[in-house]
Amino acid sequence: MEYETIIGMEIHAQLATRTKVFCSCSTEFGASPNVHVCPVCLGMPGVLPVLNEEVVNLAIRGALALRATIQGMSRFARKSYFYPDLPKGYQISQYEESFATDGYVMIDSQRKRKKIRVKRMNLEEDAGKSIHEASTTLVDFNRCGIPLFEIVTMPDLNSPEEAVAYLRTVRRQLQYAGVSSCDMEKGHFRCEPNVSVRPARSDKLGTRTELKNLNSLKAVERGLRFEIKRQIGLLKEGKHVVQQTLLWDEKEQKAAPMRSKEEAEDYRYFIEPDLVPLIVDTPWIEKVKLDMPELPDERAERFVKEYSIRPYDAQVLTSTRELADYYEKTIGLHRDPIGLANWISTEVLGYMNEKGITIAELKARPEHLAELFDLIADGSINKKMAKEIFVEMALQGVGAKVIVSEKGLRQVTDEKELEEMILRVLSDNPNEVERYYGGKEALFGFFVGQVMKASRGKANPKLVNEILRRQLDIQRRK
Ligand code: ZN
Ligand code: MN
């Protein structure tokens, strides 16, 4: 029997404010435990929360980035539960009256374009952190009251690949719009997928489980794959899936039950009496819209139209705002959009991956790369030399011309000089020459390779091809 997978996703993205959502404590990451706390975020009796306006500004941006409808009025609600790292005994969240609803993103997965609907977006506060040590548990309340943007999808995802594509897309949209750093390692972008399986073409939903503790996109993919396999295994044996929350163990590569899943009733939601309803009117939204940047999906589409590059490359080049800016700045200095798209997605990203750096940290700036392309275009250097020069540019942070003169890296374009090299290669390889005349024409490439090697990569390949062909013809006639 075939099975179908249905995945819904809940994301918590940390809004990039300097201070917390209901008090003025710092949101600094990595501070000593319990230094960014005050009576409000510690939930002392008698204190009152005050909503941080910047949180709302960023949430408006986030809702616009996911093309959602911002509700004119939303309300905060108390979600009660007891946990050592939640000193108030409840989390201020939103429940029936969400901040925004009905958004969507378009994802590209396995060569298919698909619309994933976003059901709602809520504002809420984070809890603290329990640190489990050998014989004791400690709590750090620095994270209490950090503003979170909760994003819940409709169950539109049907595979781990789609789930990952969705997360990448949402992350890119939020980062572009400056809503969140979405740094997964710092816990600024967390996701909890829920997953169920059912026999293909059935219209009844299966029992779902929720996965927690997925700290990277790889973990999301592996965790989901594990859980889907487990559920299908149960159904095949005629057993039932139990609704529960599972904790992914990246080391063991398996998920273990954490607790049975709470239902909404368990949280005893009620409207937060200490906060007035949040009113976001049209002028406020319009004001935020004014300084929204071009969103990455729009930008990728424009790249394809304006620069005639492949959609895949456009996706890669718009993966971060900084990379897309880098590309466009370089085109502005040397107009070769296709050549530069190829170069950036292979050489530039390859170098960045190898060194583990970001585009902001890359020392080869757009003006340096444009200069390199000028030199290729005027025939001073070939592509092979350019690769070597690029690495030097990236190490030293200087332009291509400096490296060329420093290393004496000029392309050999002198026909006499090239002819001498070619004649030497031919006389050094008499057997290959004979076999070439005997019909083994593929050896032409071998001769070119030998000449390039003899020139230590500096020969102009186009001229080598021309002169070599001419010389082989002359010698044949002899
Ligand atoms: Zn505080
Ligand atoms: Mn939440």
Short mmCIF file of C-alpha atoms and ligand atoms in Angstrom, two decimals:
data_model
loop_
_atom_site.label_atom_id
_atom_site.label_comp_id
_atom_site.label_asym_id
_atom_site.label_seq_id
_atom_site.Cartn_x
_atom_site.Cartn_y
_atom_site.Cartn_z
CA MET A 1 0.00 0.00 0.00
CA GLU A 2 1.16 3.53 -0.72
CA TYR A 3 1.16 6.18 1.98
CA GLU A 4 0.85 9.91 1.87
CA THR A 5 2.60 12.26 4.29
CA ILE A 6 1.06 15.45 5.66
CA ILE A 7 3.22 17.96 7.46
CA GLY A 8 2.31 21.19 9.18
CA MET A 9 4.93 23.53 10.56
CA GLU A 10 5.13 25.88 13.49
CA ILE A 11 8.00 28.35 13.47
CA HIS A 12 9.20 30.63 16.25
CA ALA A 13 11.38 33.42 14.91
CA GLN A 14 13.00 35.84 17.33
CA LEU A 15 12.12 39.41 16.40
CA ALA A 16 15.35 41.41 16.09
CA THR A 17 14.71 44.05 18.75
CA ARG A 18 17.30 45.38 21.19
CA THR A 19 14.97 45.01 24.15
CA LYS A 20 12.37 42.46 25.27
CA VAL A 21 8.69 42.49 24.37
CA PHE A 22 7.16 43.71 27.66
CA CYS A 23 10.10 45.29 29.53
CA SER A 24 13.29 47.13 28.64
CA CYS A 25 15.74 44.32 29.42
CA SER A 26 18.37 43.62 26.76
CA THR A 27 17.97 40.76 24.27
CA GLU A 28 21.75 40.32 23.99
CA PHE A 29 22.77 36.78 23.10
CA GLY A 30 25.33 34.89 25.14
CA ALA A 31 25.34 37.08 28.25
CA SER A 32 26.06 35.56 31.67
CA PRO A 33 22.99 33.80 33.09
CA ASN A 34 20.30 35.94 34.71
CA VAL A 35 21.83 39.37 34.01
CA HIS A 36 19.11 40.55 31.61
CA VAL A 37 16.17 40.25 33.97
CA CYS A 38 13.83 42.56 35.87
CA PRO A 39 10.65 42.23 37.96
CA VAL A 40 8.49 42.26 34.79
CA CYS A 41 10.17 39.40 32.92
CA LEU A 42 10.61 37.47 36.18
CA GLY A 43 6.86 37.72 36.77
CA MET A 44 7.01 39.38 40.21
CA PRO A 45 3.63 40.15 41.79
CA GLY A 46 2.15 43.55 40.97
CA VAL A 47 4.19 44.36 37.87
CA LEU A 48 2.64 45.33 34.54
CA PRO A 49 3.83 44.50 31.02
CA VAL A 50 4.24 47.35 28.49
CA LEU A 51 4.31 46.39 24.81
CA ASN A 52 7.49 47.31 22.92
CA GLU A 53 6.48 49.30 19.81
CA GLU A 54 9.44 47.99 17.80
CA VAL A 55 8.10 44.47 18.22
CA VAL A 56 4.94 45.54 16.39
CA ASN A 57 6.94 47.28 13.64
CA LEU A 58 8.91 44.10 12.99
CA ALA A 59 5.81 41.92 13.16
CA ILE A 60 4.17 44.12 10.50
CA ARG A 61 7.24 43.64 8.31
CA GLY A 62 7.12 39.89 8.95
CA ALA A 63 3.45 39.67 8.04
CA LEU A 64 4.07 41.67 4.84
CA ALA A 65 7.02 39.43 3.95
CA LEU A 66 4.69 36.42 4.15
CA ARG A 67 1.87 38.29 2.35
CA ALA A 68 -0.52 37.93 5.24
CA THR A 69 -3.45 40.07 6.28
CA ILE A 70 -2.62 42.14 9.34
CA GLN A 71 -5.57 42.23 11.70
CA GLY A 72 -6.71 45.71 12.69
CA MET A 73 -7.12 44.44 16.22
CA SER A 74 -5.48 41.51 17.94
CA ARG A 75 -5.38 40.49 21.57
CA PHE A 76 -2.89 38.95 23.93
CA ALA A 77 -3.85 35.86 25.87
CA ARG A 78 -2.37 33.89 28.75
CA LYS A 79 -1.27 30.37 28.02
CA SER A 80 -0.89 28.70 31.38
CA TYR A 81 1.49 25.92 32.11
CA PHE A 82 3.96 25.12 34.83
CA TYR A 83 7.59 24.82 34.00
CA PRO A 84 10.68 25.79 36.04
CA ASP A 85 11.90 28.16 33.32
CA LEU A 86 8.57 30.00 33.16
CA PRO A 87 8.49 32.03 36.38
CA LYS A 88 5.06 33.62 35.77
CA GLY A 89 3.39 30.25 35.33
CA TYR A 90 2.00 31.43 32.00
CA GLN A 91 3.25 32.72 28.70
CA ILE A 92 1.79 35.86 27.14
CA SER A 93 0.80 34.81 23.65
CA GLN A 94 -2.07 35.33 21.26
CA TYR A 95 -4.82 32.83 20.79
CA GLU A 96 -8.16 33.43 19.10
CA GLU A 97 -7.37 36.91 17.83
CA SER A 98 -4.11 36.57 15.94
CA PHE A 99 -1.83 39.38 14.81
CA ALA A 100 -2.05 38.33 11.15
CA THR A 101 -3.72 35.58 9.11
CA ASP A 102 -3.86 34.01 5.63
CA GLY A 103 -0.37 34.46 4.29
CA TYR A 104 1.60 32.28 1.89
CA VAL A 105 4.99 31.61 0.40
CA MET A 106 5.95 29.93 -2.86
CA ILE A 107 8.47 27.14 -2.47
CA ASP A 108 10.62 25.36 -5.05
CA SER A 109 11.19 21.72 -4.23
CA GLN A 110 12.09 18.80 -6.47
CA ARG A 111 11.57 20.93 -9.57
CA LYS A 112 8.06 21.88 -8.53
CA ARG A 113 6.69 25.26 -7.53
CA LYS A 114 4.15 25.08 -4.75
CA LYS A 115 2.13 27.48 -2.67
CA ILE A 116 2.27 26.91 1.07
CA ARG A 117 -0.44 28.68 3.02
CA VAL A 118 0.33 30.33 6.34
CA LYS A 119 -2.66 30.15 8.65
CA ARG A 120 -1.73 32.64 11.34
CA MET A 121 1.02 34.66 12.92
CA ASN A 122 1.09 35.45 16.63
CA LEU A 123 3.19 37.62 18.88
CA GLU A 124 4.43 36.01 22.04
CA GLU A 125 7.19 35.94 24.62
CA ASP A 126 9.86 33.29 25.02
CA ALA A 127 10.47 31.29 28.20
CA GLY A 128 13.79 30.88 30.01
CA LYS A 129 16.19 28.04 29.63
CA SER A 130 16.78 25.01 31.85
CA ILE A 131 20.35 23.81 31.98
CA HIS A 132 20.57 20.20 33.03
CA GLU A 133 23.82 19.24 34.70
CA ALA A 134 24.90 15.93 36.17
CA SER A 135 22.94 16.04 39.41
CA THR A 136 21.14 19.35 39.21
CA THR A 137 19.13 21.63 36.95
CA LEU A 138 19.85 25.34 36.70
CA VAL A 139 17.70 28.03 35.11
CA ASP A 140 18.71 31.05 33.06
CA PHE A 141 15.92 33.65 32.71
CA ASN A 142 17.68 35.86 30.16
CA ARG A 143 15.41 34.55 27.41
CA CYS A 144 12.21 35.22 29.38
CA GLY A 145 10.29 37.88 27.52
CA ILE A 146 12.30 37.76 24.30
CA PRO A 147 9.85 38.63 21.49
CA LEU A 148 8.85 35.77 19.23
CA PHE A 149 6.90 35.68 16.00
CA GLU A 150 4.98 32.43 15.80
CA ILE A 151 4.16 31.30 12.26
CA VAL A 152 1.78 28.39 11.72
CA THR A 153 1.18 26.82 8.31
CA MET A 154 -1.75 24.93 6.91
CA PRO A 155 -0.86 21.23 6.47
CA ASP A 156 0.28 21.84 2.87
CA LEU A 157 3.66 20.12 3.05
CA ASN A 158 3.98 16.55 1.81
CA SER A 159 7.61 15.56 2.23
CA PRO A 160 10.69 16.32 4.33
CA GLU A 161 12.17 18.05 1.26
CA GLU A 162 9.20 20.38 1.02
CA ALA A 163 9.37 21.08 4.74
CA VAL A 164 13.00 22.13 4.41
CA ALA A 165 12.29 24.20 1.30
CA TYR A 166 9.51 25.95 3.20
CA LEU A 167 11.79 26.73 6.15
CA ARG A 168 14.48 28.08 3.83
CA THR A 169 11.96 30.28 2.05
CA VAL A 170 10.42 31.70 5.21
CA ARG A 171 13.86 32.30 6.68
CA ARG A 172 14.99 34.14 3.55
CA GLN A 173 11.85 36.32 3.50
CA LEU A 174 12.23 37.24 7.18
CA GLN A 175 15.95 37.93 6.93
CA TYR A 176 15.49 40.17 3.89
CA ALA A 177 12.78 42.15 5.58
CA GLY A 178 15.03 42.60 8.64
CA VAL A 179 12.50 40.86 10.89
CA SER A 180 14.82 38.30 12.42
CA SER A 181 18.39 37.10 12.09
CA CYS A 182 16.88 33.60 11.86
CA ASP A 183 20.13 32.17 13.20
CA MET A 184 19.23 28.57 14.04
CA GLU A 185 22.37 27.97 16.07
CA LYS A 186 21.43 30.79 18.43
CA GLY A 187 17.85 29.58 18.67
CA HIS A 188 16.57 32.62 16.75
CA PHE A 189 14.67 30.39 14.33
CA ARG A 190 13.09 27.26 15.76
CA CYS A 191 10.67 24.92 14.13
CA GLU A 192 8.32 22.21 15.27
CA PRO A 193 6.81 20.16 12.48
CA ASN A 194 3.78 17.98 13.06
CA VAL A 195 3.44 14.97 10.83
CA SER A 196 0.94 12.27 10.03
CA VAL A 197 0.62 9.60 7.36
CA ARG A 198 -2.41 8.03 5.75
CA PRO A 199 -3.11 5.57 2.96
CA ALA A 200 -2.80 7.36 -0.39
CA ARG A 201 -6.05 8.83 -1.72
CA SER A 202 -7.70 8.54 1.69
CA ASP A 203 -9.44 11.72 2.81
CA LYS A 204 -9.24 11.08 6.55
CA LEU A 205 -6.27 12.59 8.34
CA GLY A 206 -4.02 10.24 10.31
CA THR A 207 -2.98 10.82 13.92
CA ARG A 208 -0.18 13.33 14.07
CA THR A 209 2.89 13.63 16.21
CA GLU A 210 4.98 16.69 16.81
CA LEU A 211 8.78 16.82 16.61
CA LYS A 212 10.86 19.02 18.86
CA ASN A 213 14.55 19.75 19.29
CA LEU A 214 15.36 20.10 15.60
CA ASN A 215 18.29 22.49 15.63
CA SER A 216 19.27 22.53 11.97
CA LEU A 217 17.64 22.03 8.59
CA LYS A 218 19.48 18.70 8.32
CA ALA A 219 17.94 17.62 11.61
CA VAL A 220 14.48 18.63 10.32
CA GLU A 221 14.91 16.48 7.26
CA ARG A 222 16.33 13.48 9.13
CA GLY A 223 13.84 13.77 11.98
CA LEU A 224 10.87 13.86 9.63
CA ARG A 225 12.21 10.98 7.56
CA PHE A 226 12.63 8.91 10.71
CA GLU A 227 9.15 9.71 12.01
CA ILE A 228 7.40 9.08 8.68
CA LYS A 229 9.07 5.68 8.45
CA ARG A 230 8.09 4.87 12.02
CA GLN A 231 4.45 5.82 11.47
CA ILE A 232 4.16 3.87 8.22
CA GLY A 233 5.72 0.88 10.01
CA LEU A 234 3.05 1.07 12.73
CA LEU A 235 0.19 1.31 10.23
CA LYS A 236 1.56 -1.63 8.24
CA GLU A 237 1.52 -3.74 11.39
CA GLY A 238 -2.08 -2.72 11.98
CA LYS A 239 -1.12 -0.60 15.01
CA HIS A 240 -2.12 2.96 15.85
CA VAL A 241 -0.05 6.11 16.01
CA VAL A 242 -0.31 7.78 19.42
CA GLN A 243 -0.67 11.55 19.44
CA GLN A 244 2.42 12.79 21.23
CA THR A 245 5.42 15.08 21.19
CA LEU A 246 8.70 13.45 20.24
CA LEU A 247 12.15 14.70 21.00
CA TRP A 248 14.69 14.33 18.20
CA ASP A 249 18.10 13.02 19.24
CA GLU A 250 20.58 14.12 16.61
CA LYS A 251 23.37 11.93 18.01
CA GLU A 252 21.30 8.76 18.08
CA GLN A 253 19.39 9.75 14.93
CA LYS A 254 16.06 8.85 16.45
CA ALA A 255 13.06 10.42 18.12
CA ALA A 256 11.79 9.43 21.54
CA PRO A 257 8.43 10.35 23.14
CA MET A 258 8.66 13.39 25.40
CA ARG A 259 5.11 13.72 26.62
CA SER A 260 1.59 13.17 25.41
CA LYS A 261 0.45 16.17 23.44
CA GLU A 262 -1.52 18.83 25.28
CA GLU A 263 -4.80 19.98 23.86
CA ALA A 264 -5.67 23.66 23.74
CA GLU A 265 -8.00 23.22 26.75
CA ASP A 266 -5.04 22.19 28.90
CA TYR A 267 -3.57 25.67 28.63
CA ARG A 268 -6.61 27.46 30.09
CA TYR A 269 -6.28 30.32 27.65
CA PHE A 270 -7.88 33.61 28.60
CA ILE A 271 -7.43 37.21 27.50
CA GLU A 272 -4.44 38.89 29.17
CA PRO A 273 -6.07 41.43 31.50
CA ASP A 274 -2.90 43.52 31.87
CA LEU A 275 -2.69 44.51 28.19
CA VAL A 276 -5.08 46.50 26.03
CA PRO A 277 -6.03 45.14 22.60
CA LEU A 278 -3.37 45.81 19.98
CA ILE A 279 -4.69 48.15 17.30
CA VAL A 280 -2.69 48.34 14.06
CA ASP A 281 -4.29 50.80 11.66
CA THR A 282 -3.67 51.28 7.94
CA PRO A 283 -1.44 54.39 8.30
CA TRP A 284 0.86 52.39 10.58
CA ILE A 285 1.08 49.55 8.03
CA GLU A 286 1.64 52.04 5.18
CA LYS A 287 4.45 53.69 7.11
CA VAL A 288 6.22 50.35 7.59
CA LYS A 289 5.65 49.45 3.92
CA LEU A 290 7.59 52.55 2.87
CA ASP A 291 10.88 51.12 4.01
CA MET A 292 10.32 47.49 3.11
CA PRO A 293 13.04 46.26 0.75
CA GLU A 294 12.39 44.34 -2.44
CA LEU A 295 11.57 40.81 -1.22
CA PRO A 296 13.80 37.92 -2.30
CA ASP A 297 11.18 36.08 -4.35
CA GLU A 298 10.41 39.28 -6.29
CA ARG A 299 14.11 39.90 -6.67
CA ALA A 300 14.78 36.37 -7.99
CA GLU A 301 12.03 36.81 -10.56
CA ARG A 302 13.47 40.16 -11.63
CA PHE A 303 16.96 38.63 -11.97
CA VAL A 304 15.61 36.04 -14.40
CA LYS A 305 13.83 38.67 -16.49
CA GLU A 306 16.42 41.42 -16.37
CA TYR A 307 19.64 39.39 -16.57
CA SER A 308 18.45 36.27 -18.43
CA ILE A 309 19.95 33.94 -15.85
CA ARG A 310 18.51 30.54 -14.93
CA PRO A 311 15.83 30.47 -12.20
CA TYR A 312 18.02 28.14 -10.16
CA ASP A 313 20.92 30.62 -10.22
CA ALA A 314 18.52 33.43 -9.34
CA GLN A 315 17.47 31.46 -6.26
CA VAL A 316 21.07 30.92 -5.23
CA LEU A 317 22.02 34.56 -5.80
CA THR A 318 19.09 35.85 -3.76
CA SER A 319 19.63 33.43 -0.89
CA THR A 320 20.81 36.40 1.17
CA ARG A 321 20.31 40.10 0.61
CA GLU A 322 24.07 40.69 0.88
CA LEU A 323 24.86 38.16 -1.84
CA ALA A 324 22.24 39.60 -4.18
CA ASP A 325 23.62 43.10 -3.54
CA TYR A 326 27.14 41.83 -4.24
CA TYR A 327 25.99 40.38 -7.58
CA GLU A 328 24.19 43.53 -8.67
CA LYS A 329 27.03 45.81 -7.60
CA THR A 330 29.49 43.75 -9.64
CA ILE A 331 27.22 43.82 -12.71
CA GLY A 332 27.10 47.59 -12.34
CA LEU A 333 30.88 47.67 -12.80
CA HIS A 334 31.24 44.96 -15.42
CA ARG A 335 28.15 44.19 -17.44
CA ASP A 336 28.27 40.40 -17.81
CA PRO A 337 25.26 39.16 -15.81
CA ILE A 338 25.44 35.54 -16.96
CA GLY A 339 29.21 35.18 -16.60
CA LEU A 340 29.13 36.80 -13.18
CA ALA A 341 26.18 34.68 -12.05
CA ASN A 342 28.17 31.55 -12.91
CA TRP A 343 31.31 32.86 -11.29
CA ILE A 344 29.62 33.90 -8.07
CA SER A 345 27.65 30.68 -7.66
CA THR A 346 30.73 28.53 -8.21
CA GLU A 347 33.97 30.37 -7.36
CA VAL A 348 32.72 32.90 -4.83
CA LEU A 349 30.36 30.57 -2.94
CA GLY A 350 32.89 27.73 -3.20
CA TYR A 351 35.54 29.89 -1.57
CA MET A 352 33.13 31.11 1.12
CA ASN A 353 32.11 27.52 1.94
CA GLU A 354 35.68 26.35 2.10
CA LYS A 355 36.65 29.15 4.49
CA GLY A 356 33.36 29.15 6.37
CA ILE A 357 32.85 32.90 5.87
CA THR A 358 29.93 35.10 4.85
CA ILE A 359 29.82 37.42 1.86
CA ALA A 360 30.34 40.38 4.23
CA GLU A 361 33.60 38.81 5.38
CA LEU A 362 34.83 38.11 1.85
CA LYS A 363 37.77 40.38 1.05
CA ALA A 364 37.29 40.20 -2.72
CA ARG A 365 34.77 43.02 -3.16
CA PRO A 366 32.61 43.76 -6.23
CA GLU A 367 35.15 46.26 -7.61
CA HIS A 368 37.88 43.59 -7.39
CA LEU A 369 35.79 40.96 -9.13
CA ALA A 370 34.71 43.42 -11.84
CA GLU A 371 38.38 44.21 -12.50
CA LEU A 372 39.09 40.49 -12.85
CA PHE A 373 36.35 40.24 -15.44
CA ASP A 374 37.76 43.27 -17.29
CA LEU A 375 41.06 41.41 -17.60
CA ILE A 376 39.38 38.24 -18.88
CA ALA A 377 37.38 40.28 -21.39
CA ASP A 378 40.42 42.08 -22.83
CA GLY A 379 42.36 38.81 -23.13
CA SER A 380 45.01 39.67 -20.54
CA ILE A 381 44.22 36.54 -18.57
CA ASN A 382 42.30 33.33 -19.17
CA LYS A 383 39.62 31.75 -16.98
CA LYS A 384 42.01 29.27 -15.44
CA MET A 385 44.38 32.02 -14.34
CA ALA A 386 41.40 34.04 -13.16
CA LYS A 387 40.52 31.31 -10.65
CA GLU A 388 43.98 31.49 -9.15
CA ILE A 389 43.90 35.29 -9.11
CA PHE A 390 40.50 35.27 -7.45
CA VAL A 391 41.76 33.19 -4.54
CA GLU A 392 44.65 35.66 -4.08
CA MET A 393 42.21 38.58 -4.25
CA ALA A 394 40.09 36.93 -1.59
CA LEU A 395 43.11 36.37 0.64
CA GLN A 396 44.64 39.81 0.22
CA GLY A 397 41.66 42.04 -0.45
CA VAL A 398 43.23 43.77 -3.45
CA GLY A 399 42.24 44.15 -7.10
CA ALA A 400 43.07 41.72 -9.90
CA LYS A 401 45.62 44.03 -11.54
CA VAL A 402 47.78 44.13 -8.41
CA ILE A 403 47.90 40.33 -8.26
CA VAL A 404 48.63 40.04 -11.98
CA SER A 405 51.64 42.33 -11.80
CA GLU A 406 52.78 40.93 -8.47
CA LYS A 407 52.85 37.37 -9.77
CA GLY A 408 53.78 38.18 -13.36
CA LEU A 409 50.58 36.44 -14.38
CA ARG A 410 50.08 37.61 -17.89
CA GLN A 411 48.39 35.41 -20.42
CA VAL A 412 50.68 34.32 -23.25
CA THR A 413 49.12 35.77 -26.39
CA ASP A 414 52.32 36.11 -28.37
CA GLU A 415 51.79 33.83 -31.40
CA LYS A 416 55.51 33.14 -31.89
CA GLU A 417 55.90 32.08 -28.30
CA LEU A 418 52.81 29.85 -28.46
CA GLU A 419 53.96 28.31 -31.73
CA GLU A 420 57.29 27.36 -30.15
CA MET A 421 55.54 25.67 -27.24
CA ILE A 422 53.25 23.79 -29.59
CA LEU A 423 56.09 22.56 -31.79
CA ARG A 424 57.94 21.38 -28.72
CA VAL A 425 54.89 19.45 -27.48
CA LEU A 426 54.43 17.82 -30.89
CA SER A 427 58.07 16.76 -31.19
CA ASP A 428 58.03 15.46 -27.61
CA ASN A 429 55.04 13.22 -28.36
CA PRO A 430 55.72 11.54 -31.74
CA ASN A 431 53.60 8.45 -30.97
CA GLU A 432 50.51 10.53 -30.13
CA VAL A 433 51.03 12.61 -33.28
CA GLU A 434 51.12 9.44 -35.35
CA ARG A 435 47.97 8.08 -33.72
CA TYR A 436 46.27 11.44 -34.26
CA TYR A 437 46.96 11.26 -38.00
CA GLY A 438 45.81 7.67 -37.87
CA GLY A 439 42.33 8.91 -36.95
CA LYS A 440 42.43 9.26 -33.15
CA GLU A 441 41.23 12.87 -33.23
CA ALA A 442 40.41 12.99 -29.54
CA LEU A 443 44.15 13.41 -28.99
CA PHE A 444 43.74 17.05 -30.02
CA GLY A 445 42.57 17.75 -26.48
CA PHE A 446 45.64 15.97 -25.13
CA PHE A 447 47.94 18.30 -27.10
CA VAL A 448 46.04 21.37 -25.88
CA GLY A 449 46.41 20.10 -22.33
CA GLN A 450 50.15 19.59 -22.77
CA VAL A 451 50.59 23.12 -24.13
CA MET A 452 48.57 24.60 -21.25
CA LYS A 453 50.71 22.62 -18.85
CA ALA A 454 53.93 23.77 -20.51
CA SER A 455 52.75 27.38 -20.17
CA ARG A 456 51.75 26.75 -16.55
CA GLY A 457 48.19 27.65 -17.42
CA LYS A 458 49.10 30.99 -18.96
CA ALA A 459 48.54 30.26 -22.64
CA ASN A 460 45.49 31.80 -24.29
CA PRO A 461 43.38 28.67 -24.96
CA LYS A 462 41.66 30.12 -28.02
CA LEU A 463 44.99 30.92 -29.72
CA VAL A 464 46.46 27.55 -28.71
CA ASN A 465 43.56 25.82 -30.46
CA GLU A 466 43.98 27.86 -33.64
CA ILE A 467 47.76 27.51 -33.90
CA LEU A 468 47.75 23.84 -32.96
CA ARG A 469 45.22 23.03 -35.67
CA ARG A 470 47.29 24.98 -38.19
CA GLN A 471 50.53 23.24 -37.17
CA LEU A 472 48.99 19.77 -37.28
CA ASP A 473 47.75 20.51 -40.81
CA ILE A 474 51.17 21.76 -41.93
CA GLN A 475 52.94 18.70 -40.52
CA ARG A 476 50.41 16.31 -42.06
CA ARG A 477 51.20 17.71 -45.49
CA LYS A 478 54.96 17.22 -44.97
ZN ZN B 1 12.85 42.45 32.04
MN MN B 2 4.34 29.46 20.49
#
